[in-house]
């Protein structure tokens, strides 16, 4: 009788044999999680993420107009 394979190696062999199933299972789990998160945001249970500006607004204005205004004040 051959020696019994260790539990870890048999688990690894099962993962290797079914790696496509595991991959698509993870993809389905991520899709389900994103749908659940969107539904919770619609109901107001989870807060929506804050929007970030691609080009943030400058706090100060630079240029000729601003220099004139500073001299007057």
PDB file of C-alpha atoms in Angstrom:
ATOM      1  CA  UNK A   1       0.000   0.000   0.000  1.00  0.00           C
ATOM      2  CA  UNK A   2       1.479   3.413  -0.954  1.00  0.00           C
ATOM      3  CA  UNK A   3       1.984   5.954   1.801  1.00  0.00           C
ATOM      4  CA  UNK A   4      -0.917   8.323   2.310  1.00  0.00           C
ATOM      5  CA  UNK A   5      -0.348  11.781   0.897  1.00  0.00           C
ATOM      6  CA  UNK A   6      -0.251  14.559   3.408  1.00  0.00           C
ATOM      7  CA  UNK A   7      -3.346  16.647   3.784  1.00  0.00           C
ATOM      8  CA  UNK A   8      -1.622  19.772   2.486  1.00  0.00           C
ATOM      9  CA  UNK A   9      -0.307  18.102  -0.649  1.00  0.00           C
ATOM     10  CA  UNK A  10      -3.692  16.544  -1.421  1.00  0.00           C
ATOM     11  CA  UNK A  11      -5.345  19.938  -0.962  1.00  0.00           C
ATOM     12  CA  UNK A  12      -2.762  21.493  -3.293  1.00  0.00           C
ATOM     13  CA  UNK A  13      -3.385  18.809  -5.917  1.00  0.00           C
ATOM     14  CA  UNK A  14      -7.140  19.466  -5.722  1.00  0.00           C
ATOM     15  CA  UNK A  15      -6.539  23.208  -6.197  1.00  0.00           C
ATOM     16  CA  UNK A  16      -4.274  22.595  -9.176  1.00  0.00           C
ATOM     17  CA  UNK A  17      -6.809  20.300 -10.798  1.00  0.00           C
ATOM     18  CA  UNK A  18      -9.644  22.777 -10.303  1.00  0.00           C
ATOM     19  CA  UNK A  19      -7.793  26.066 -10.662  1.00  0.00           C
ATOM     20  CA  UNK A  20     -10.172  27.308 -13.371  1.00  0.00           C
ATOM     21  CA  UNK A  21     -13.136  26.667 -11.073  1.00  0.00           C
ATOM     22  CA  UNK A  22     -11.415  28.547  -8.246  1.00  0.00           C
ATOM     23  CA  UNK A  23     -10.582  31.471 -10.528  1.00  0.00           C
ATOM     24  CA  UNK A  24     -14.116  31.888 -11.844  1.00  0.00           C
ATOM     25  CA  UNK A  25     -15.475  31.363  -8.340  1.00  0.00           C
ATOM     26  CA  UNK A  26     -13.370  34.307  -7.147  1.00  0.00           C
ATOM     27  CA  UNK A  27     -14.537  36.421 -10.091  1.00  0.00           C
ATOM     28  CA  UNK A  28     -18.165  35.597  -9.277  1.00  0.00           C
ATOM     29  CA  UNK A  29     -17.584  36.414  -5.608  1.00  0.00           C
ATOM     30  CA  UNK A  30     -16.114  39.824  -6.485  1.00  0.00           C
ATOM     31  CA  UNK A  31     -19.013  40.565  -8.833  1.00  0.00           C
ATOM     32  CA  UNK A  32     -21.528  39.618  -6.153  1.00  0.00           C
ATOM     33  CA  UNK A  33     -19.725  41.752  -3.569  1.00  0.00           C
ATOM     34  CA  UNK A  34     -19.766  44.794  -5.859  1.00  0.00           C
ATOM     35  CA  UNK A  35     -23.498  44.369  -6.543  1.00  0.00           C
ATOM     36  CA  UNK A  36     -24.235  44.054  -2.816  1.00  0.00           C
ATOM     37  CA  UNK A  37     -22.139  47.158  -2.081  1.00  0.00           C
ATOM     38  CA  UNK A  38     -23.984  49.172  -4.740  1.00  0.00           C
ATOM     39  CA  UNK A  39     -27.352  48.085  -3.365  1.00  0.00           C
ATOM     40  CA  UNK A  40     -26.300  49.050   0.171  1.00  0.00           C
ATOM     41  CA  UNK A  41     -25.186  52.453  -1.115  1.00  0.00           C
ATOM     42  CA  UNK A  42     -28.572  52.948  -2.798  1.00  0.00           C
ATOM     43  CA  UNK A  43     -30.352  52.201   0.478  1.00  0.00           C
ATOM     44  CA  UNK A  44     -28.018  54.472   2.441  1.00  0.00           C
ATOM     45  CA  UNK A  45     -26.511  51.788   4.655  1.00  0.00           C
ATOM     46  CA  UNK A  46     -23.008  52.353   3.267  1.00  0.00           C
ATOM     47  CA  UNK A  47     -21.750  55.870   2.551  1.00  0.00           C
ATOM     48  CA  UNK A  48     -20.828  56.722  -1.011  1.00  0.00           C
ATOM     49  CA  UNK A  49     -17.134  57.359  -1.639  1.00  0.00           C
ATOM     50  CA  UNK A  50     -16.185  61.013  -1.895  1.00  0.00           C
ATOM     51  CA  UNK A  51     -15.458  62.242  -5.393  1.00  0.00           C
ATOM     52  CA  UNK A  52     -11.936  63.357  -6.137  1.00  0.00           C
ATOM     53  CA  UNK A  53     -11.190  66.116  -8.589  1.00  0.00           C
ATOM     54  CA  UNK A  54      -8.886  65.205 -11.423  1.00  0.00           C
ATOM     55  CA  UNK A  55      -7.409  68.708 -11.473  1.00  0.00           C
ATOM     56  CA  UNK A  56      -7.840  70.363  -8.059  1.00  0.00           C
ATOM     57  CA  UNK A  57      -8.808  74.024  -7.936  1.00  0.00           C
ATOM     58  CA  UNK A  58      -6.015  76.450  -7.049  1.00  0.00           C
ATOM     59  CA  UNK A  59      -6.490  78.286  -3.763  1.00  0.00           C
ATOM     60  CA  UNK A  60      -4.632  81.373  -4.988  1.00  0.00           C
ATOM     61  CA  UNK A  61      -4.916  83.079  -8.325  1.00  0.00           C
ATOM     62  CA  UNK A  62      -1.764  83.975 -10.186  1.00  0.00           C
ATOM     63  CA  UNK A  63      -1.304  86.450 -12.980  1.00  0.00           C
ATOM     64  CA  UNK A  64      -1.476  90.084 -13.928  1.00  0.00           C
ATOM     65  CA  UNK A  65      -5.021  90.679 -12.626  1.00  0.00           C
ATOM     66  CA  UNK A  66      -4.181  89.382  -9.178  1.00  0.00           C
ATOM     67  CA  UNK A  67      -1.014  91.515  -8.907  1.00  0.00           C
ATOM     68  CA  UNK A  68      -3.009  94.651  -9.717  1.00  0.00           C
ATOM     69  CA  UNK A  69      -5.601  93.766  -7.099  1.00  0.00           C
ATOM     70  CA  UNK A  70      -2.917  93.196  -4.438  1.00  0.00           C
ATOM     71  CA  UNK A  71      -1.302  96.586  -5.145  1.00  0.00           C
ATOM     72  CA  UNK A  72      -4.641  98.379  -4.742  1.00  0.00           C
ATOM     73  CA  UNK A  73      -5.407  96.705  -1.418  1.00  0.00           C
TER      74      UNK A  73
END
